[in-house]
Amino acid sequence: MSDKSRSAEQSGSSEAQIAVHWKEEKYFKPPQSFIEQANLSDPDVRERFGERNFPDCFREYADLLDWSKPYTEVLDTGKPPFWKWFADGELNACHNCVDRHLGKYRNKAALIFVSEPEDDAPVAMTYQELYVRVNEMAALLRDYCGLKAGDRVTLHLPMTLDLPITMLACARLGVVHSQVFGGFSGQSCGQRIEDSGSRYLITADAYWRSGKLIDHKEKADIAVKTAEEAGQKVDKVLIWQRYPGKNSSPTAMVEGRDVIINDLLKDYAGQRVEPVAMNAEAPLFLMYSSGTTGKPKGCQHRTGGYLAYVAGTSKYIEDIHPEDTYWCMADIGWITGHSYIVYGPLALAATSVIYEGTPTFPDARRPWRIAERLGVNIFHTSPTAVRALRRLDPEGPAQSPQQFKHMTTVGEPIEPEAWRWYYHQIGKDQAVIVDTWWQTETGGFLCSTIPALDDMKPGSAGPALPGIYPVIFDENGAEVARGSGRAGNICIRNPWPGIMQTIWGDDQRFVDTYYKRYCRNTDSTDWRDWPYMAGDGAMQAEDGYYRILGRVDDVINVSGHRLGTKEIESACLTVADVAEAAVVPVVDEIKGRVPDVYVSLGSDAGDLEDIKSRIIKACDDMIGKIARPRQIHIVPDMPKTRSGKIMRRVLAAISNGADTGDVTTLANPDVVEEIQNMVQGENASKSSADMPDDIRNFGNND
Ligand code: WT7
């Protein structure tokens, strides 16, 4: 054993703490034209949001909203880590995103819908029209469904105007919406219906994706069945038709259960529903996210703090003005869409674009035609999309007509090379870029440059946002110094208004997942004793910029979306012949990471190709196509420790073409070589030191 690994073992530390070699990138300055018009150009802002002024600094965000009852206390830390924000105030999120803009912006577009078929003209919906539609939908939810404040309702909607209309109608009543990403399977949706205790499912018949009108309604039948088997009865399935008056799904309607929303709405034409004044701490929505164990976590977000935080960060980091046309190319079914397509932009009276389909349909220049036609000047996307657009059309964007003042990247680390391509080709050296690091749990951005104030550094998210105080801890809870070249677990020392309230129905899991590891004193009501652990490896450079290295747990970030390896393993294990399954992340040029599956089979397993296709089907059906494995390796046995644990770390190394390190202490070292020959063939393997940190450390917690 080398000295280095021996001392690492003695101090109980992991690879994550050992020096990360990475070249310092050169800075890019924000363009003067951007600085001149920016919402935030006051260099004192970090001072104003500094620890001395915490938590009162966040009044500045709360004051961007209309409160029907003003709050007096900013932060209540009485029961850590269940922080309360603006807790004696009352407000309504729908009023803040719609009604209050009618005076000044009644006839301005709130949302512009772009359907995937390019012959369809975009549909602009004014604030007035949004107000009318949301009121009618709220009347339907209240009077037809009998839904009231605090009830949960599951939405499984694709990217059309019906989705924000439904969300805002729920918010108007104080009903807690739980939107499930449209690409998730019926079973995933059913699980979330059960967990949230929803009696209604709101879905759609069909939507366009990559040139096909996809049957979405078929998933509703599976969702209802899954929920009912788990003990949650669904009273009604409410269906938005993609083309009102026409049925676009071949799946039959279920008599007495299924109803068409656009038909029903005729009964509520012209109705108005007073927005219900909600306590600031009332939950606004649930957003399910994958964790280390099998069951997805319902991240519960509050009304007041959440809306204040997304409004503030949309204004200062996204630099949204009411005059801007803003396009976030994410799906509303993820937190990015909730915070930065719907709630943040609409709270600021912006015009927010909703695109139904695939960015590269019918070709990779579609986004630039949309941007030009609508006059989009703020563009928001993921590294995965940047990589895909680059591969398909490396020189095209610079010759295309888009003109952005501001661009965002979110969801995964972006390689400096891809960043520079984004900057030069898509931004044409004219747009400022923000690389925003955050999570489903955090409601809004945590680290990013302030676009007019900070220079950009490719590959680094940037400093912390105003009012966010990060720290990097090593395995033993000691602080990793800035500029030390070492990485550790990034935590946020303080609460902030956008942080989730809890995991729906599971307070203990909330505490255990995010706070247990580094809590200094569980009896303390001082927030300083309760750092929030994000689950990401990170390092801080000398200049204070944070570089996020990826997950430190068993989560695979596919195209900026978290998938739990345990969820995928459970899906594989439902295939009859599969005895054991292990899922590991593999580096992918476009998607960042993709899952690779290893399975061992029971004694009289059948045809191997047939087993593989059943595994793929199980992943598609139980999670969604996003979880589809890159490769399935059927192995004679899993590499195991003497105590019988599967060594996922070894499999991850093999899948990524790296050396496996010392395996002599395993119970079955021979099998490693066998698997290696099978998967890597004759290819010489790379040193594991060349692997990204999340891959190198994968499975260390096993
Ligand atoms: C995980 C959160 C936040 C909305 C989309 C994903 C990774 C997110 C960045 C970034 C490097 C990033 C982290 C994080 N991540 N943004 N700018 N640079 N990594 O939300 O599904 O909750 O995933 O995405 O690993 O923990 P999510």
XYZ file of C-alpha atoms and ligand atoms in Angstrom:
729
model
C 0.000 0.000 0.000
C 1.380 3.421 -0.904
C 1.974 6.036 1.776
C -0.673 8.216 0.289
C -3.414 5.618 0.471
C -2.310 4.446 3.891
C -2.556 7.911 5.405
C -5.880 8.450 3.650
C -7.152 5.265 5.226
C -5.854 6.132 8.675
C -7.591 9.487 8.738
C -10.774 7.837 7.436
C -10.778 10.133 4.441
C -11.812 9.321 0.906
C -10.394 10.057 -2.497
C -12.597 13.141 -2.604
C -10.127 14.958 -0.429
C -7.066 14.194 -2.387
C -5.830 16.967 -4.620
C -7.885 17.585 -7.737
C -5.692 18.712 -10.581
C -7.353 21.216 -12.775
C -6.120 24.019 -14.835
C -7.213 27.529 -13.886
C -9.270 28.976 -16.723
C -9.011 32.562 -17.820
C -11.800 34.981 -16.996
C -14.312 36.454 -19.406
C -15.692 39.924 -18.690
C -19.405 40.681 -18.875
C -20.120 42.896 -21.925
C -20.560 46.605 -21.190
C -23.926 46.628 -22.964
C -25.153 44.047 -20.471
C -23.822 45.875 -17.433
C -25.571 49.077 -18.439
C -29.018 47.532 -18.325
C -28.568 45.008 -15.488
C -31.002 44.725 -12.573
C -28.146 44.224 -10.171
C -25.027 46.308 -10.552
C -24.538 47.412 -6.981
C -21.135 46.125 -5.841
C -22.262 46.317 -2.203
C -24.818 43.573 -2.647
C -22.732 40.810 -1.034
C -22.057 43.083 1.907
C -25.759 43.867 2.178
C -26.518 40.128 2.142
C -23.574 39.328 4.396
C -23.783 37.375 7.620
C -24.105 40.536 9.693
C -27.408 41.277 7.991
C -28.743 37.735 7.975
C -31.629 36.862 7.908
C -33.099 40.344 7.452
C -31.337 40.742 4.101
C -33.961 38.443 2.609
C -36.649 41.065 3.187
C -35.363 42.469 -0.072
C -36.630 39.361 -1.886
C -39.873 39.102 0.086
C -40.603 42.725 -0.723
C -40.718 41.870 -4.419
C -44.051 40.189 -3.621
C -47.558 41.339 -2.686
C -48.531 40.158 0.780
C -52.179 40.123 1.796
C -50.982 40.067 5.394
C -47.488 41.468 5.948
C -44.976 39.311 7.764
C -43.173 40.592 10.824
C -40.621 37.881 11.526
C -38.166 36.889 8.771
C -36.803 33.577 10.079
C -37.966 31.311 12.871
C -35.329 28.756 13.895
C -37.316 27.283 16.789
C -37.364 23.712 15.445
C -34.247 23.001 13.377
C -33.891 22.097 10.609
C -37.555 22.914 9.979
C -36.954 26.590 9.344
C -39.892 28.935 8.944
C -39.691 31.934 6.634
C -41.909 35.023 6.893
C -44.135 32.751 8.956
C -46.837 35.159 10.086
C -47.328 36.607 6.599
C -49.997 35.603 4.107
C -49.983 35.704 0.342
C -51.201 33.897 -2.731
C -48.708 32.698 -5.332
C -51.168 32.873 -8.229
C -52.130 36.442 -7.356
C -48.440 37.321 -7.362
C -47.810 35.697 -10.751
C -50.987 36.833 -12.491
C -53.533 39.200 -10.920
C -51.166 41.845 -9.697
C -49.765 42.362 -13.187
C -53.130 43.111 -14.785
C -52.956 46.825 -14.023
C -49.805 47.460 -15.969
C -49.361 44.422 -18.202
C -52.871 43.143 -18.953
C -52.196 42.847 -22.666
C -48.588 41.786 -22.535
C -47.714 38.161 -23.303
C -47.216 36.153 -20.106
C -46.477 32.907 -21.920
C -45.714 32.071 -25.521
C -46.303 28.500 -26.548
C -44.299 27.028 -29.411
C -45.595 23.694 -30.627
C -43.149 21.199 -32.022
C -44.646 21.049 -35.529
C -43.071 24.087 -37.085
C -46.035 24.953 -39.298
C -48.119 25.829 -36.236
C -47.800 29.516 -35.373
C -46.674 30.311 -31.824
C -49.493 31.117 -29.403
C -49.046 34.157 -27.173
C -51.148 34.228 -24.027
C -51.557 37.634 -22.395
C -51.705 38.138 -18.640
C -55.419 38.876 -19.050
C -56.017 35.608 -20.913
C -53.927 33.682 -18.401
C -56.012 35.241 -15.636
C -59.236 34.106 -17.308
C -58.018 30.553 -17.941
C -56.560 30.116 -14.484
C -59.755 31.347 -12.850
C -61.919 28.968 -14.874
C -59.623 26.054 -14.098
C -59.591 27.002 -10.410
C -63.400 27.025 -10.433
C -63.391 23.544 -11.951
C -60.918 22.196 -9.409
C -62.885 23.675 -6.554
C -66.445 22.990 -7.659
C -66.181 19.870 -9.789
C -63.395 18.101 -7.883
C -64.066 19.594 -4.474
C -60.394 20.364 -3.970
C -59.418 22.767 -1.229
C -56.314 24.259 0.363
C -53.863 21.614 1.544
C -55.147 18.827 -0.750
C -52.586 17.321 -3.121
C -53.187 16.745 -6.785
C -50.849 14.943 -9.176
C -50.188 16.430 -12.602
C -48.553 14.385 -15.338
C -48.495 16.964 -18.069
C -46.342 17.626 -21.093
C -45.049 21.049 -22.112
C -48.104 22.996 -23.183
C -49.897 26.026 -21.739
C -52.209 23.674 -19.867
C -49.430 22.864 -17.423
C -48.768 26.358 -16.008
C -52.512 27.074 -16.123
C -53.142 23.999 -13.966
C -50.293 24.796 -11.574
C -51.473 28.369 -11.087
C -55.088 27.261 -10.657
C -53.942 24.950 -7.852
C -51.893 27.740 -6.292
C -54.920 30.042 -6.437
C -56.783 27.612 -4.175
C -53.837 26.632 -1.996
C -53.999 23.122 -3.471
C -50.548 21.501 -3.462
C -49.569 20.467 -6.980
C -47.218 17.606 -7.647
C -46.206 17.670 -11.296
C -44.492 14.512 -12.513
C -42.179 14.927 -15.516
C -44.185 13.918 -18.607
C -41.425 11.574 -19.777
C -41.662 9.478 -16.638
C -43.554 6.218 -16.927
C -47.060 5.503 -15.695
C -45.613 3.469 -12.832
C -43.404 6.330 -11.676
C -46.408 8.598 -11.786
C -48.511 6.068 -9.858
C -45.896 5.790 -7.126
C -45.938 9.562 -6.719
C -49.746 9.653 -6.677
C -49.675 7.166 -3.829
C -46.913 8.895 -1.892
C -48.597 12.286 -2.098
C -52.093 10.924 -1.419
C -53.664 12.469 -4.516
C -57.255 11.584 -5.394
C -57.037 13.236 -8.800
C -54.679 12.806 -11.685
C -54.507 15.610 -14.233
C -53.007 14.477 -17.499
C -53.117 14.983 -21.266
C -54.115 12.813 -24.183
C -51.035 13.402 -26.348
C -48.093 15.647 -27.209
C -45.508 16.062 -29.934
C -42.010 14.806 -29.432
C -39.401 14.289 -32.173
C -42.018 14.400 -34.901
C -44.400 11.913 -33.302
C -47.709 12.552 -31.605
C -47.086 10.514 -28.469
C -49.936 8.708 -26.730
C -49.708 10.026 -23.178
C -53.119 8.914 -21.939
C -51.986 5.261 -21.871
C -49.704 6.120 -18.964
C -52.670 7.327 -16.906
C -54.204 3.849 -16.814
C -50.948 2.376 -15.529
C -50.514 5.214 -13.035
C -53.975 4.704 -11.567
C -53.455 0.951 -11.323
C -50.052 1.371 -9.659
C -51.438 3.879 -7.160
C -54.417 1.689 -6.353
C -52.283 -1.374 -5.817
C -50.251 0.667 -3.369
C -53.426 1.694 -1.555
C -54.310 5.078 -3.048
C -57.616 5.273 -4.868
C -57.829 7.765 -7.742
C -61.341 9.199 -8.078
C -60.981 10.889 -11.418
C -58.529 11.290 -14.255
C -58.835 14.735 -15.807
C -57.529 15.005 -19.345
C -56.434 18.043 -21.320
C -56.765 17.431 -25.053
C -53.789 18.501 -27.166
C -56.328 19.613 -29.771
C -59.494 20.627 -27.899
C -62.555 18.833 -29.223
C -60.489 16.076 -30.769
C -59.223 12.903 -29.202
C -55.539 12.413 -30.040
C -54.960 9.251 -28.008
C -55.894 5.735 -29.130
C -56.269 4.680 -25.484
C -59.892 4.212 -24.482
C -61.584 6.469 -21.944
C -62.638 4.788 -18.720
C -66.333 5.392 -18.142
C -67.050 7.281 -14.929
C -63.380 7.903 -14.206
C -61.976 9.847 -17.146
C -63.189 13.327 -18.019
C -62.066 15.842 -20.629
C -61.037 19.113 -19.010
C -61.595 21.362 -21.999
C -65.195 20.078 -22.278
C -65.885 20.537 -18.587
C -64.415 24.021 -18.587
C -67.340 25.256 -20.690
C -69.445 25.031 -17.526
C -67.093 27.407 -15.761
C -66.775 30.006 -18.518
C -66.383 33.494 -17.104
C -66.139 32.338 -13.492
C -63.806 34.098 -11.112
C -62.273 32.593 -7.991
C -60.800 34.771 -5.265
C -57.181 33.788 -4.596
C -57.017 32.113 -1.193
C -54.724 33.943 1.235
C -52.217 31.323 2.303
C -49.864 31.302 5.208
C -46.301 31.838 3.967
C -45.397 28.388 5.287
C -48.255 26.573 3.520
C -46.820 24.099 1.000
C -47.042 25.304 -2.605
C -45.953 22.141 -4.389
C -44.140 18.825 -4.224
C -41.354 17.902 -6.609
C -40.116 14.326 -6.462
C -36.402 13.687 -6.770
C -34.189 10.623 -6.649
C -32.068 9.797 -3.676
C -29.721 7.068 -2.594
C -32.446 4.643 -1.615
C -35.146 3.317 -3.891
C -38.010 5.603 -3.009
C -38.148 9.089 -4.596
C -38.356 11.978 -2.144
C -41.227 14.430 -2.329
C -39.421 17.729 -1.877
C -41.983 20.006 -0.270
C -41.683 23.694 -1.083
C -43.318 26.514 0.875
C -45.327 29.391 -0.581
C -43.735 32.595 0.746
C -40.029 31.815 1.032
C -39.941 29.859 -2.221
C -41.707 32.520 -4.257
C -39.577 35.280 -2.735
C -36.401 33.363 -3.509
C -37.249 32.527 -7.130
C -38.475 36.066 -7.768
C -35.262 37.528 -6.311
C -32.929 35.200 -8.160
C -34.871 35.561 -11.437
C -34.468 39.290 -11.123
C -30.828 39.469 -10.101
C -29.207 36.366 -11.568
C -31.397 35.750 -14.637
C -31.639 39.534 -15.026
C -35.278 39.317 -16.067
C -37.067 42.607 -16.729
C -40.759 42.743 -17.679
C -39.689 43.800 -21.207
C -37.571 40.695 -21.729
C -38.549 37.596 -23.640
C -37.115 34.774 -21.668
C -36.744 31.192 -22.799
C -35.723 28.398 -20.504
C -35.513 25.279 -22.648
C -35.995 22.902 -19.690
C -39.186 20.980 -18.928
C -41.604 22.378 -16.359
C -41.708 18.841 -14.939
C -38.351 19.473 -13.274
C -37.565 22.040 -10.595
C -35.809 24.236 -13.178
C -39.117 24.696 -14.944
C -41.123 25.347 -11.788
C -38.711 27.997 -10.554
C -37.423 29.490 -13.780
C -40.152 28.991 -16.393
C -43.243 29.509 -14.273
C -42.970 31.028 -10.802
C -39.881 33.266 -11.013
C -40.446 34.842 -14.435
C -44.206 35.281 -13.948
C -43.691 36.848 -10.521
C -41.658 39.485 -12.391
C -44.255 39.966 -15.167
C -41.869 38.613 -17.798
C -42.744 36.868 -21.032
C -41.782 33.215 -20.656
C -41.530 30.816 -23.601
C -42.769 27.237 -23.476
C -41.486 24.900 -26.175
C -43.233 21.590 -26.537
C -40.674 19.434 -28.258
C -37.104 18.344 -28.786
C -34.617 21.194 -29.320
C -33.086 19.405 -32.283
C -36.350 18.811 -34.146
C -36.512 19.010 -37.098
C -32.884 20.159 -37.058
C -30.347 21.677 -34.710
C -31.142 25.244 -35.797
C -34.719 25.139 -34.563
C -33.867 26.916 -31.278
C -32.367 29.866 -33.167
C -35.380 30.223 -35.440
C -37.635 30.236 -32.377
C -35.411 32.746 -30.605
C -35.385 35.113 -33.560
C -39.084 34.880 -34.240
C -40.058 35.592 -30.631
C -37.274 38.052 -29.912
C -35.862 35.931 -27.091
C -33.049 37.798 -25.348
C -32.480 35.540 -22.314
C -31.751 31.872 -23.005
C -31.443 29.122 -20.429
C -30.358 25.544 -21.073
C -28.246 22.604 -19.886
C -24.725 21.399 -20.705
C -26.300 18.308 -22.289
C -28.224 20.444 -24.763
C -25.117 22.543 -25.448
C -23.082 19.399 -26.181
C -25.794 17.930 -28.421
C -26.227 21.151 -30.399
C -22.486 21.438 -30.762
C -22.086 17.936 -32.095
C -24.846 18.356 -34.661
C -24.000 21.841 -35.835
C -20.635 23.092 -34.590
C -20.457 26.195 -36.800
C -24.153 26.862 -37.298
C -25.250 28.968 -34.346
C -22.840 31.830 -35.064
C -24.421 32.153 -38.520
C -27.948 32.041 -37.105
C -30.021 35.068 -36.173
C -30.387 34.750 -32.375
C -29.256 37.721 -30.224
C -28.983 37.025 -26.524
C -27.965 39.378 -23.738
C -27.869 36.602 -21.172
C -27.489 32.814 -21.157
C -27.715 30.238 -18.371
C -26.400 26.744 -17.946
C -27.700 24.406 -15.262
C -27.880 20.807 -14.139
C -24.361 19.410 -14.509
C -20.823 20.624 -14.614
C -20.006 22.123 -18.000
C -16.586 21.429 -19.498
C -14.646 24.635 -20.227
C -14.536 23.690 -23.905
C -18.308 23.342 -24.165
C -18.673 26.596 -22.190
C -16.493 28.469 -24.658
C -18.458 27.070 -27.569
C -21.690 28.247 -25.905
C -20.158 31.679 -25.379
C -18.702 32.163 -28.880
C -21.153 30.290 -31.054
C -24.518 30.702 -29.402
C -23.823 33.913 -27.526
C -21.623 35.378 -30.292
C -19.392 36.890 -27.600
C -22.260 39.292 -26.786
C -24.039 37.483 -23.980
C -23.140 37.078 -20.372
C -23.256 33.466 -19.101
C -24.267 32.271 -15.647
C -23.490 28.697 -14.574
C -26.043 28.126 -11.834
C -25.485 25.385 -9.286
C -28.478 24.277 -7.236
C -30.854 21.337 -6.675
C -34.473 20.288 -6.502
C -34.208 20.652 -2.738
C -32.853 24.200 -2.788
C -35.707 25.850 -4.707
C -33.379 28.236 -6.507
C -29.773 29.022 -7.354
C -27.031 28.697 -4.716
C -23.828 29.475 -6.606
C -23.412 31.561 -9.723
C -21.676 34.697 -10.828
C -23.752 37.869 -10.537
C -23.948 38.609 -14.234
C -22.996 42.310 -14.260
C -20.587 42.183 -11.339
C -18.470 39.051 -11.550
C -16.173 37.863 -14.302
C -17.052 34.475 -15.745
C -14.753 31.480 -15.409
C -15.566 28.518 -17.694
C -16.234 25.309 -15.773
C -16.822 27.000 -12.421
C -20.253 27.877 -11.107
C -18.813 30.946 -9.409
C -19.101 32.448 -5.967
C -22.079 31.921 -3.671
C -25.232 33.928 -4.290
C -25.924 36.859 -1.976
C -27.146 35.514 1.367
C -25.764 32.002 0.786
C -22.756 30.976 2.896
C -21.206 27.717 1.668
C -18.507 25.677 3.322
C -16.643 22.594 2.138
C -16.140 19.874 4.742
C -13.941 16.833 4.603
C -15.094 13.432 5.840
C -14.295 14.380 9.424
C -16.115 17.671 9.402
C -12.971 19.790 9.103
C -13.166 22.731 6.719
C -11.347 22.364 3.421
C -9.568 25.645 2.832
C -10.175 27.725 -0.246
C -7.301 27.539 -2.691
C -6.042 24.287 -1.140
C -6.675 22.344 -4.337
C -8.598 19.789 -2.313
C -12.222 18.802 -2.686
C -14.854 17.837 -0.146
C -18.580 17.887 0.565
C -20.145 21.227 -0.186
C -22.625 22.403 2.451
C -24.547 25.609 3.024
C -24.046 26.924 6.527
C -27.274 28.916 6.713
C -30.951 28.480 5.894
C -32.355 30.509 2.966
C -35.945 31.158 1.855
C -35.908 28.720 -1.098
C -34.837 25.620 0.852
C -37.433 22.842 0.904
C -39.530 22.444 4.063
C -39.230 18.696 4.407
C -39.621 15.443 2.515
C -43.355 14.938 2.153
C -44.487 12.652 4.944
C -40.979 11.838 6.126
C -39.420 14.454 8.410
C -36.876 11.977 9.713
C -35.549 11.197 6.249
C -35.224 14.944 5.646
C -33.089 15.377 8.748
C -31.047 12.246 8.061
C -30.366 12.995 4.406
C -29.314 16.626 4.608
C -28.393 17.508 8.168
C -27.336 14.480 10.172
C -23.825 14.196 8.836
C -22.535 17.623 9.825
C -24.929 18.787 12.548
C -22.851 20.003 15.465
C -25.484 19.837 18.149
C -28.913 18.348 17.644
C -30.317 20.242 20.643
C -29.283 23.603 19.290
C -31.724 26.106 17.826
C -28.868 28.159 16.424
C -28.843 27.774 12.635
C -25.028 27.850 12.725
C -25.076 24.309 14.094
C -27.084 22.968 11.154
C -25.208 23.046 7.848
C -27.171 21.711 4.864
C -25.311 18.914 3.045
C -25.949 19.085 -0.692
C -24.446 15.707 -1.618
C -22.043 17.173 -4.163
C -18.262 17.112 -4.205
C -16.782 20.565 -4.772
C -13.668 22.650 -4.432
C -13.148 26.342 -3.953
C -10.404 28.124 -5.860
C -8.294 30.920 -4.465
C -10.593 33.500 -6.078
C -13.580 32.108 -4.126
C -15.233 30.465 -7.140
C -16.747 27.028 -6.557
C -16.248 24.187 -8.951
C -18.817 21.420 -8.601
C -17.418 17.963 -9.254
C -20.574 15.852 -9.134
C -22.513 13.691 -6.750
C -20.853 11.956 -3.832
C -23.716 9.491 -3.399
C -25.292 6.744 -5.501
C -27.012 9.144 -7.805
C -26.395 9.306 -11.547
C -26.823 12.664 -13.212
C -28.179 11.892 -16.686
C -28.536 15.033 -18.821
C -28.814 17.129 -15.683
C -31.434 14.931 -14.066
C -30.907 12.804 -11.043
C -31.600 9.092 -11.182
C -31.090 6.848 -8.198
C -28.996 3.785 -8.971
C -31.154 1.848 -6.510
C -34.287 2.714 -8.451
C -32.761 1.315 -11.644
C -31.468 -1.754 -9.815
C -34.931 -2.428 -8.425
C -36.336 -2.242 -11.948
C -33.756 -4.803 -13.170
C -34.575 -7.123 -10.294
C -38.194 -7.356 -11.389
C -37.036 -9.389 -14.403
C -37.553 -13.002 -13.401
C -34.147 -14.435 -14.336
C -32.111 -11.646 -12.747
C -30.563 -12.687 -9.434
C -28.432 -9.623 -8.698
C -28.125 -6.178 -10.269
C -25.673 -3.299 -9.932
C -25.931 0.013 -11.738
C -22.950 2.320 -12.256
C -22.398 5.670 -14.008
C -20.459 5.878 -17.281
C -19.075 9.050 -18.814
C -21.067 10.009 -21.905
C -20.002 12.671 -24.373
C -23.449 14.244 -24.634
C -25.445 13.286 -21.564
C -22.700 13.671 -18.995
C -23.382 10.327 -17.351
C -25.444 7.302 -18.351
C -26.227 4.118 -16.416
C -24.513 0.800 -17.169
C -26.159 -2.319 -15.791
C -24.467 -5.455 -14.474
C -26.605 -8.470 -13.709
C -26.006 -12.012 -12.647
C -28.645 -14.602 -13.437
C -30.412 -17.435 -11.645
C -29.516 -21.028 -12.459
C -31.829 -21.835 -15.355
C -32.038 -18.517 -17.069
C -33.315 -18.417 -20.637
C -32.152 -16.611 -23.758
C -29.690 -13.814 -22.941
C -30.858 -11.358 -25.613
C -34.399 -11.813 -24.413
C -33.337 -11.102 -20.827
C -31.588 -7.918 -21.936
C -34.645 -6.652 -23.740
C -36.801 -7.438 -20.720
C -34.396 -5.436 -18.547
C -34.642 -2.462 -20.892
C -38.399 -2.714 -20.881
C -38.462 -2.871 -17.090
C -36.415 0.355 -16.852
C -38.621 2.090 -19.450
C -41.822 0.969 -17.745
C -40.851 1.537 -14.144
C -38.931 4.782 -14.469
C -39.007 6.149 -17.995
C -36.813 6.124 -21.080
C -34.431 8.565 -19.421
C -33.219 5.639 -17.274
C -32.491 3.336 -20.191
C -29.112 1.611 -19.655
C -26.295 2.181 -22.129
C -25.182 -1.435 -21.888
C -26.272 -4.501 -19.998
C -23.499 -6.853 -18.943
C -24.514 -10.323 -17.923
C -21.745 -11.517 -15.625
C -20.982 -14.902 -14.036
C -20.840 -13.313 -10.575
C -20.591 -9.843 -9.020
C -17.297 -8.735 -7.490
C -17.935 -8.906 -3.750
C -16.275 -8.168 -0.462
C -15.828 -11.054 1.962
C -18.936 -9.863 3.753
C -20.891 -10.210 0.520
C -21.292 -6.584 -0.589
C -21.260 -5.869 -4.312
C -18.269 -3.658 -5.148
C -19.905 -1.103 -7.425
C -16.701 0.933 -7.397
C -14.902 -1.851 -9.260
C -17.681 -2.147 -11.836
C -17.692 1.630 -12.353
C -13.973 1.531 -13.063
C -14.431 -1.278 -15.581
C -17.296 0.446 -17.371
C -15.250 3.613 -17.697
C -12.164 1.841 -19.007
C -10.137 2.551 -15.894
C -7.979 0.237 -13.822
C -9.756 -1.338 -10.900
C -7.075 -0.818 -8.267
C -6.236 -3.499 -5.769
C -8.899 -6.209 -5.740
C -6.974 -8.936 -3.924
C -8.983 -8.472 -0.741
C -12.247 -9.323 -2.502
C -13.955 -12.643 -1.960
C -13.714 -13.412 -5.697
C -10.850 -11.458 -7.319
C -10.825 -13.756 -10.367
C -14.231 -12.617 -11.449
C -12.948 -9.066 -11.793
C -10.517 -10.105 -14.484
C -13.184 -12.094 -16.215
C -15.576 -9.127 -16.258
C -12.787 -6.822 -17.319
C -11.963 -9.009 -20.319
C -15.607 -9.177 -21.195
C -16.262 -5.438 -21.025
C -12.962 -3.789 -21.869
C -11.711 -6.483 -24.232
C -8.129 -5.965 -25.238
C -8.244 -2.215 -24.622
C -5.527 -1.011 -22.321
C -7.148 0.656 -19.350
C -6.679 4.237 -18.220
C -5.420 5.151 -14.817
C -8.281 5.745 -12.399
C -6.656 9.073 -11.564
C -7.885 10.313 -14.951
C -11.501 9.607 -14.071
C -13.867 12.388 -12.995
C -14.260 12.467 -9.219
C -17.831 11.249 -9.072
C -16.818 8.126 -11.022
C -13.620 7.606 -9.064
C -15.486 7.827 -5.768
C -18.605 5.998 -6.892
C -19.655 3.305 -4.457
C -17.285 4.433 -1.728
C -20.212 4.650 0.642
C -21.155 1.010 0.108
C -27.699 18.076 -8.958
C -29.109 18.493 -8.687
C -30.893 22.366 -10.281
C -31.747 22.084 -11.391
C -31.410 20.906 -12.229
C -30.956 19.670 -11.507
C -25.962 18.871 -10.308
C -26.878 21.155 -10.870
C -25.100 22.189 -11.567
C -24.078 23.065 -12.047
C -22.532 21.346 -11.678
C -24.725 20.891 -11.171
C -25.452 18.681 -8.901
C -26.714 18.758 -8.065
N -25.864 20.265 -10.750
N -26.428 22.307 -11.365
N -24.346 24.315 -12.466
N -22.806 22.597 -12.091
N -23.445 20.472 -11.234
O -31.646 19.431 -10.321
O -32.107 16.993 -10.463
O -32.090 18.201 -8.247
O -29.967 17.752 -9.515
O -27.334 18.472 -10.279
O -24.866 17.421 -8.785
O -26.616 18.112 -6.824
P -31.522 18.051 -9.595
